[in-house]
C-alpha positions as a Markdown table, in Angstrom:
| # | Residue | x | y | z |
|---|---|---|---|---|
| 1 | Met | 89.5 | -88.5 | -89.3 |
| 2 | Ser | 86.0 | -88.1 | -91.0 |
| 3 | Ser | 87.4 | -86.1 | -93.7 |
| 4 | Arg | 89.8 | -88.9 | -94.4 |
| 5 | Ile | 87.0 | -91.4 | -94.7 |
| 6 | Asn | 85.1 | -89.3 | -96.8 |
| 7 | Ile | 87.6 | -88.6 | -99.3 |
| 8 | Ala | 88.5 | -92.2 | -99.7 |
| 9 | Arg | 84.8 | -93.6 | -99.9 |
| 10 | Pro | 83.6 | -94.0 | -103.6 |
| 11 | Gln | 80.6 | -91.9 | -104.7 |
| 12 | Gly | 77.1 | -93.5 | -104.4 |
| 13 | Pro | 75.1 | -94.6 | -107.4 |
| 14 | Ser | 72.7 | -91.8 | -106.9 |
| 15 | Tyr | 75.3 | -89.1 | -107.2 |
| 16 | Ser | 76.1 | -87.8 | -110.8 |
| 17 | Pro | 78.0 | -84.6 | -111.5 |
| 18 | Asp | 76.3 | -84.4 | -114.6 |
| 19 | Pro | 73.7 | -86.8 | -115.1 |
| 20 | His | 72.8 | -85.8 | -118.8 |
| 21 | Gly | 76.2 | -85.5 | -120.3 |
| 22 | Ile | 76.2 | -82.0 | -120.9 |
| 23 | Gly | 79.5 | -81.2 | -119.4 |
| 24 | Asn | 81.5 | -84.1 | -121.0 |
| 25 | Ser | 81.6 | -86.0 | -124.2 |
| 26 | Arg | 79.9 | -89.0 | -122.5 |
| 27 | Pro | 76.5 | -90.2 | -124.1 |
| 28 | Ser | 73.6 | -89.4 | -122.1 |
| 29 | Ala | 70.7 | -91.8 | -121.3 |
| 30 | Thr | 69.2 | -91.1 | -124.4 |
| 31 | Gly | 72.0 | -91.9 | -126.4 |
| 32 | Tyr | 73.0 | -88.3 | -127.4 |
| 33 | Arg | 76.6 | -87.4 | -127.0 |
| 34 | Ala | 77.4 | -83.6 | -126.1 |
| 35 | Ala | 80.3 | -82.7 | -128.2 |
| 36 | Asp | 80.8 | -79.3 | -127.2 |
| 37 | Pro | 79.3 | -78.5 | -123.7 |
| 38 | Glu | 79.8 | -75.0 | -123.8 |
| 39 | Asn | 77.9 | -74.5 | -127.0 |
| 40 | Pro | 74.6 | -73.1 | -126.5 |
| 41 | Val | 73.4 | -74.7 | -129.9 |
| 42 | Glu | 74.8 | -77.8 | -128.5 |
| 43 | Lys | 72.6 | -77.6 | -125.2 |
| 44 | Leu | 69.4 | -76.7 | -127.0 |
| 45 | Arg | 69.9 | -79.6 | -129.3 |
| 46 | Tyr | 70.3 | -81.8 | -126.4 |
| 47 | Tyr | 67.3 | -80.7 | -124.6 |
| 48 | Ala | 65.1 | -80.9 | -128.0 |
| 49 | Lys | 66.4 | -84.6 | -128.2 |
| 50 | Gln | 65.3 | -85.1 | -124.4 |
| 51 | Val | 61.9 | -83.7 | -125.2 |
| 52 | Glu | 61.5 | -85.7 | -128.2 |
| 53 | Asp | 62.6 | -89.0 | -126.7 |
| 54 | Tyr | 60.0 | -88.1 | -123.5 |
| 55 | Ala | 57.5 | -87.5 | -126.2 |
| 56 | Glu | 58.2 | -90.7 | -127.7 |
| 57 | Ile | 57.9 | -92.5 | -124.5 |
| 58 | Tyr | 54.8 | -91.2 | -123.0 |
| 59 | Ser | 52.8 | -91.4 | -126.2 |
| 60 | Gln | 53.4 | -95.0 | -126.6 |
| 61 | Pro | 49.9 | -95.9 | -124.9 |
| 62 | Leu | 48.1 | -93.6 | -127.9 |
| 63 | Arg | 50.4 | -95.0 | -130.6 |
| 64 | Pro | 47.9 | -97.9 | -131.9 |
| 65 | Tyr | 45.1 | -95.0 | -132.1 |
| 66 | Leu | 46.9 | -92.4 | -133.9 |
| 67 | Pro | 46.2 | -93.6 | -137.4 |
| 68 | Ala | 42.2 | -93.9 | -136.6 |
| 69 | Ile | 42.2 | -90.7 | -134.5 |
| 70 | Gly | 43.9 | -88.7 | -137.6 |
| 71 | Arg | 41.6 | -90.3 | -140.1 |
| 72 | Phe | 38.6 | -89.5 | -138.2 |
| 73 | Leu | 39.7 | -85.6 | -137.6 |
| 74 | Ile | 40.6 | -85.4 | -141.2 |
| 75 | Ile | 37.2 | -86.3 | -142.5 |
| 76 | Val | 35.3 | -84.6 | -139.9 |
| 77 | Thr | 35.0 | -81.4 | -141.5 |
| 78 | Phe | 33.3 | -83.2 | -144.5 |
| 79 | Leu | 30.7 | -84.8 | -142.1 |
| 80 | Glu | 29.9 | -81.5 | -140.8 |
| 81 | Asp | 29.7 | -80.0 | -144.1 |
| 82 | Ser | 26.9 | -82.6 | -145.1 |
| 83 | Leu | 25.1 | -82.0 | -142.1 |
| 84 | Arg | 25.1 | -78.2 | -142.8 |
| 85 | Ile | 24.0 | -78.8 | -146.2 |
| 86 | Ala | 21.2 | -81.0 | -145.3 |
| 87 | Thr | 20.0 | -78.9 | -142.2 |
| 88 | Gln | 20.2 | -75.7 | -144.3 |
| 89 | Trp | 18.9 | -77.0 | -147.5 |
| 90 | Gly | 16.6 | -74.1 | -148.3 |
| 91 | Asp | 19.2 | -71.4 | -147.8 |
| 92 | Gln | 21.9 | -73.4 | -149.6 |
| 93 | Leu | 19.4 | -73.5 | -152.8 |
| 94 | Trp | 18.7 | -69.7 | -152.3 |
| 95 | Tyr | 22.6 | -68.9 | -152.0 |
| 96 | Leu | 23.3 | -70.8 | -155.4 |
| 97 | His | 20.2 | -69.2 | -157.1 |
| 98 | Arg | 20.6 | -65.6 | -155.9 |
| 99 | His | 24.6 | -65.1 | -155.7 |
| 100 | Arg | 26.0 | -67.7 | -157.8 |
| 101 | Ser | 23.3 | -68.0 | -160.8 |
| 102 | Phe | 22.8 | -71.7 | -160.6 |
| 103 | Pro | 19.7 | -73.0 | -162.4 |
| 104 | Arg | 17.1 | -74.7 | -160.0 |
| 105 | Gly | 17.8 | -78.4 | -161.5 |
| 106 | Ile | 21.7 | -77.8 | -161.5 |
| 107 | Ser | 21.7 | -76.5 | -157.9 |
| 108 | His | 19.7 | -79.6 | -156.4 |
| 109 | Ile | 22.1 | -82.1 | -158.4 |
| 110 | Phe | 25.1 | -80.1 | -157.2 |
| 111 | Leu | 24.1 | -80.3 | -153.5 |
| 112 | Ile | 22.9 | -83.7 | -153.4 |
| 113 | Leu | 25.9 | -85.2 | -155.1 |
| 114 | Asn | 28.1 | -83.1 | -152.7 |
| 115 | Val | 26.5 | -84.6 | -149.7 |
| 116 | Ile | 26.6 | -88.2 | -151.1 |
| 117 | Thr | 30.2 | -88.1 | -152.1 |
| 118 | Met | 31.1 | -86.5 | -148.6 |
| 119 | Leu | 29.4 | -89.2 | -146.7 |
| 120 | Val | 30.3 | -92.2 | -148.7 |
| 121 | Ala | 34.2 | -91.2 | -149.2 |
| 122 | Ser | 34.3 | -90.3 | -145.3 |
| 123 | Gly | 33.0 | -93.8 | -144.3 |
| 124 | Ala | 35.5 | -95.4 | -146.8 |
| 125 | Val | 38.4 | -93.4 | -145.3 |
| 126 | Val | 37.6 | -94.4 | -141.7 |
| 127 | Ala | 37.0 | -97.9 | -142.6 |
| 128 | Lys | 40.1 | -97.9 | -144.7 |
| 129 | Arg | 38.1 | -99.2 | -147.8 |
| 130 | His | 39.1 | -97.9 | -151.3 |
| 131 | Thr | 41.1 | -95.1 | -149.6 |
| 132 | Glu | 42.4 | -94.1 | -153.2 |
| 133 | Tyr | 38.8 | -93.5 | -154.5 |
| 134 | Ala | 37.7 | -91.9 | -151.3 |
| 135 | Val | 40.4 | -89.4 | -151.3 |
| 136 | Ala | 40.0 | -88.7 | -154.8 |
| 137 | Gly | 36.4 | -88.2 | -154.3 |
| 138 | Leu | 37.1 | -85.6 | -151.3 |
| 139 | Leu | 39.8 | -83.8 | -153.4 |
| 140 | Ala | 36.9 | -83.4 | -156.1 |
| 141 | Val | 34.6 | -82.0 | -153.4 |
| 142 | Val | 37.2 | -79.3 | -152.3 |
| 143 | Ile | 37.9 | -78.0 | -155.8 |
| 144 | Val | 33.9 | -78.1 | -156.9 |
| 145 | Gln | 33.1 | -76.2 | -153.5 |
| 146 | Gly | 35.6 | -73.7 | -154.1 |
| 147 | Phe | 34.5 | -72.9 | -157.6 |
| 148 | Gly | 30.7 | -73.3 | -157.1 |
| 149 | Tyr | 30.6 | -71.0 | -153.9 |
| 150 | Gly | 33.2 | -68.7 | -155.6 |
| 151 | Leu | 35.6 | -69.0 | -152.9 |
| 152 | Ile | 38.5 | -70.2 | -154.9 |
| 153 | Phe | 40.1 | -66.7 | -154.8 |
| 154 | Asp | 39.5 | -66.0 | -151.2 |
| 155 | Met | 42.9 | -66.1 | -149.7 |
| 156 | Thr | 42.2 | -67.6 | -146.2 |
| 157 | Phe | 39.8 | -70.1 | -148.0 |
| 158 | Phe | 42.4 | -71.1 | -150.3 |
| 159 | Leu | 45.3 | -71.5 | -147.8 |
| 160 | Arg | 42.9 | -73.5 | -145.6 |
| 161 | Asn | 42.0 | -75.8 | -148.3 |
| 162 | Leu | 45.4 | -76.4 | -149.4 |
| 163 | Ser | 46.0 | -77.6 | -145.7 |
| 164 | Val | 43.1 | -80.0 | -145.6 |
| 165 | Ile | 44.4 | -81.5 | -149.1 |
| 166 | Gly | 47.6 | -81.9 | -147.5 |
| 167 | Gly | 45.7 | -84.0 | -145.0 |
| 168 | Leu | 44.0 | -86.1 | -147.6 |
| 169 | Phe | 47.7 | -86.8 | -149.0 |
| 170 | Met | 48.8 | -88.1 | -145.7 |
| 171 | Val | 45.7 | -90.4 | -145.8 |
| 172 | Phe | 46.6 | -91.6 | -149.0 |
| 173 | Ser | 50.1 | -92.2 | -147.8 |
| 174 | Asp | 49.0 | -93.9 | -145.0 |
| 175 | Ser | 47.1 | -96.3 | -147.1 |
| 176 | Met | 50.2 | -97.0 | -149.0 |
| 177 | Ile | 52.2 | -98.1 | -145.8 |
| 178 | Ser | 49.1 | -100.4 | -144.9 |
| 179 | Arg | 49.5 | -102.1 | -148.7 |
| 180 | Lys | 53.2 | -102.3 | -148.0 |
| 181 | Lys | 52.5 | -104.2 | -144.8 |
| 182 | Leu | 50.2 | -106.5 | -146.4 |
| 183 | Phe | 52.3 | -107.5 | -149.4 |
| 184 | Ala | 55.6 | -107.3 | -147.6 |
| 185 | Gly | 57.2 | -110.1 | -149.8 |
| 186 | Ile | 56.5 | -108.4 | -153.1 |
| 187 | Pro | 58.9 | -105.6 | -154.2 |
| 188 | Ser | 57.2 | -102.2 | -154.8 |
| 189 | Ile | 59.9 | -99.7 | -155.5 |
| 190 | Ser | 57.9 | -97.4 | -157.7 |
| 191 | Glu | 55.3 | -97.3 | -154.9 |
| 192 | Asn | 57.8 | -96.5 | -152.5 |
| 193 | Asp | 58.9 | -93.6 | -154.3 |
| 194 | Arg | 55.3 | -92.5 | -155.0 |
| 195 | Arg | 54.9 | -92.7 | -151.0 |
| 196 | Lys | 58.0 | -90.3 | -150.6 |
| 197 | Tyr | 56.4 | -87.7 | -152.9 |
| 198 | Phe | 53.0 | -88.0 | -151.4 |
| 199 | Leu | 54.4 | -87.5 | -147.8 |
| 200 | Leu | 56.5 | -84.5 | -149.1 |
| 201 | Thr | 53.4 | -82.9 | -150.8 |
| 202 | Gly | 51.2 | -83.6 | -147.9 |
| 203 | Arg | 53.8 | -82.0 | -145.3 |
| 204 | Val | 54.3 | -79.0 | -147.4 |
| 205 | Leu | 50.6 | -78.5 | -147.8 |
| 206 | Leu | 49.7 | -79.0 | -144.1 |
| 207 | Ile | 51.8 | -75.6 | -143.4 |
| 208 | Phe | 49.5 | -73.4 | -145.5 |
| 209 | Leu | 47.1 | -73.0 | -142.5 |
| 210 | Phe | 49.5 | -70.8 | -140.7 |
| 211 | Leu | 50.2 | -68.6 | -143.5 |
| 212 | Gly | 46.2 | -68.1 | -143.6 |
| 213 | Phe | 46.6 | -67.1 | -140.0 |
| 214 | Ile | 49.2 | -65.0 | -140.5 |
| 215 | Phe | 47.4 | -62.9 | -143.2 |
| 216 | Gln | 44.0 | -62.3 | -141.5 |
| 217 | Gly | 43.0 | -60.6 | -138.3 |
| 218 | Ser | 44.6 | -57.7 | -136.3 |
| 219 | Trp | 48.3 | -58.0 | -135.2 |
| 220 | Ser | 49.2 | -58.1 | -131.6 |
| 221 | Ile | 52.5 | -59.0 | -129.4 |
| 222 | Gly | 50.9 | -62.4 | -128.6 |
| 223 | Arg | 49.7 | -63.0 | -132.3 |
| 224 | Ala | 53.3 | -61.8 | -133.6 |
| 225 | Phe | 55.0 | -64.3 | -131.3 |
| 226 | Leu | 52.5 | -67.3 | -132.1 |
| 227 | Ser | 52.9 | -66.6 | -135.6 |
| 228 | Leu | 56.7 | -66.7 | -135.6 |
| 229 | Phe | 56.7 | -69.8 | -133.5 |
| 230 | Gly | 54.3 | -71.6 | -135.7 |
| 231 | Leu | 56.2 | -70.6 | -138.7 |
| 232 | Val | 59.5 | -72.0 | -137.5 |
| 233 | Ala | 57.5 | -75.3 | -136.9 |
| 234 | Cys | 56.0 | -75.1 | -140.2 |
| 235 | Val | 59.1 | -75.0 | -141.9 |
| 236 | Met | 60.7 | -77.8 | -139.9 |
| 237 | Val | 57.7 | -79.8 | -140.9 |
| 238 | Ala | 58.1 | -78.9 | -144.5 |
| 239 | Val | 61.9 | -79.9 | -144.9 |
| 240 | Gly | 61.4 | -82.9 | -142.5 |
| 241 | Phe | 63.6 | -81.7 | -139.7 |
| 242 | Lys | 62.6 | -82.9 | -136.4 |
| 243 | Ala | 59.2 | -83.6 | -138.1 |
| 244 | Lys | 57.6 | -85.6 | -135.5 |
| 245 | Trp | 58.6 | -83.4 | -132.8 |
| 246 | Ser | 57.5 | -80.0 | -134.4 |
| 247 | Ala | 54.1 | -81.7 | -136.0 |
| 248 | Ser | 53.6 | -82.4 | -132.3 |
| 249 | Ile | 54.2 | -79.1 | -131.1 |
| 250 | Leu | 51.7 | -77.6 | -134.2 |
| 251 | Val | 49.1 | -80.2 | -133.0 |
| 252 | Ile | 49.1 | -78.9 | -129.5 |
| 253 | Thr | 49.1 | -75.2 | -130.6 |
| 254 | Leu | 46.5 | -75.6 | -133.1 |
| 255 | Ser | 44.1 | -77.4 | -130.7 |
| 256 | Ile | 44.7 | -74.8 | -128.0 |
| 257 | Phe | 44.3 | -72.1 | -130.8 |
| 258 | Asn | 41.2 | -73.7 | -132.4 |
| 259 | Val | 39.1 | -74.0 | -128.9 |
| 260 | Ala | 40.3 | -70.5 | -127.9 |
| 261 | Val | 39.4 | -68.6 | -131.0 |
| 262 | Asn | 36.9 | -70.8 | -133.0 |
| 263 | Asn | 34.5 | -71.4 | -130.1 |
| 264 | Trp | 31.3 | -71.7 | -132.0 |
| 265 | Trp | 29.3 | -72.9 | -129.1 |
| 266 | Ser | 29.5 | -70.1 | -127.1 |
| 267 | Val | 28.1 | -67.8 | -130.0 |
| 268 | His | 24.3 | -67.4 | -130.2 |
| 269 | Ser | 22.5 | -70.0 | -132.7 |
| 270 | Ala | 21.1 | -67.0 | -134.4 |
| 271 | His | 24.5 | -65.0 | -135.1 |
| 272 | Pro | 25.7 | -65.2 | -138.3 |
| 273 | Ala | 29.3 | -65.5 | -137.3 |
| 274 | Arg | 28.2 | -69.0 | -135.6 |
| 275 | Asp | 28.4 | -70.9 | -139.1 |
| 276 | Phe | 31.8 | -69.5 | -139.9 |
| 277 | Leu | 33.5 | -70.3 | -136.5 |
| 278 | Lys | 32.0 | -73.7 | -136.8 |
| 279 | Tyr | 33.4 | -74.2 | -140.2 |
| 280 | Asp | 36.9 | -73.1 | -139.3 |
| 281 | Phe | 36.8 | -75.1 | -136.2 |
| 282 | Phe | 36.0 | -78.5 | -137.9 |
| 283 | Gln | 38.6 | -77.5 | -140.7 |
| 284 | Thr | 41.2 | -76.8 | -138.4 |
| 285 | Leu | 40.5 | -80.4 | -136.7 |
| 286 | Ser | 40.9 | -81.8 | -140.3 |
| 287 | Ile | 44.3 | -80.2 | -140.5 |
| 288 | Val | 45.1 | -81.5 | -136.7 |
| 289 | Gly | 44.4 | -84.9 | -138.3 |
| 290 | Gly | 46.8 | -84.8 | -140.9 |
| 291 | Leu | 49.5 | -83.7 | -138.7 |
| 292 | Ile | 48.7 | -86.5 | -136.3 |
| 293 | Leu | 49.2 | -89.1 | -139.3 |
| 294 | Leu | 52.6 | -87.5 | -139.6 |
| 295 | Val | 53.5 | -87.9 | -136.0 |
| 296 | Asn | 52.6 | -91.5 | -136.5 |
| 297 | Met | 54.2 | -92.2 | -140.0 |
| 298 | Gly | 57.2 | -90.0 | -140.0 |
| 299 | Pro | 58.4 | -87.4 | -142.7 |
| 300 | Gly | 59.2 | -90.1 | -145.3 |
| 301 | Gly | 62.5 | -90.6 | -147.3 |
| 302 | Leu | 62.5 | -86.9 | -148.9 |
| 303 | Ser | 63.4 | -85.2 | -145.6 |
| 304 | Val | 66.2 | -84.2 | -143.6 |
| 305 | Asp | 65.4 | -86.6 | -140.8 |
| 306 | Glu | 65.7 | -89.7 | -143.3 |
| 307 | Lys | 68.6 | -88.3 | -145.0 |
| 308 | Lys | 70.5 | -88.0 | -141.6 |
| 309 | Lys | 70.1 | -91.7 | -141.1 |
| 310 | Thr | 72.1 | -92.3 | -144.2 |
| 311 | Phe | 75.0 | -90.5 | -143.3 |
């Protein structure tokens, strides 16, 4: 008797044999349709879409603040550098005189111009005022310091600074988006094209930090796994495939790595490694800021994600 009643009774709304749509071709709650439920690649793609959708949902409260957070993190390395030059003025002058053969007056001018440019340009980036000139000034500081301190041919320094430059390109692209919103009714085809190329350049340059991480230090199983994982995410960012998702993964990975490895606050103030760790820490924060801007803006027109929308 009971078996007949149970067989005839329709299933309740809380029951679903395959709520995610993997076992059939119906679309899931996220709108993704599983074409081949037995294909492991299809399942992986589905779960990646789920993670991306949930990340989009839970990041909504932070989304209005992402541009400001990204901009601040990008310029924080320049603020730290300005403070370090000001507090170690004598040591900086001694190094330029002794090891770089700077004449006395030139070394003073070199340091003063660097500090003023970094402070003024950083303030302009945060305030969104004259962003183009501010980015150009910070780019000039990166290049001039590389030559001035003789670090331009140091591989780790070179790759890290390429990533910082990538973050500055993201700032410039963000300012172009703001101008587009301000003058929405005015056609600006050439500016849109320029923004695509700036975003592409910024994406590619941002990934060089991981190349620097791969080249330096001793190898271990954990380091090899992290390098491989980061390299895959970097390639995805560079080509613009699942760029927001992969950039978010890099933000989390770099943040954990930065706190765990570049923990300068745990080193004695007189230890010579403290300044190097502090420099690496704030520079990595700047690269994280560039990735946050990428998460906020998207990869731009020259990317796999955007091309998929047109086909």
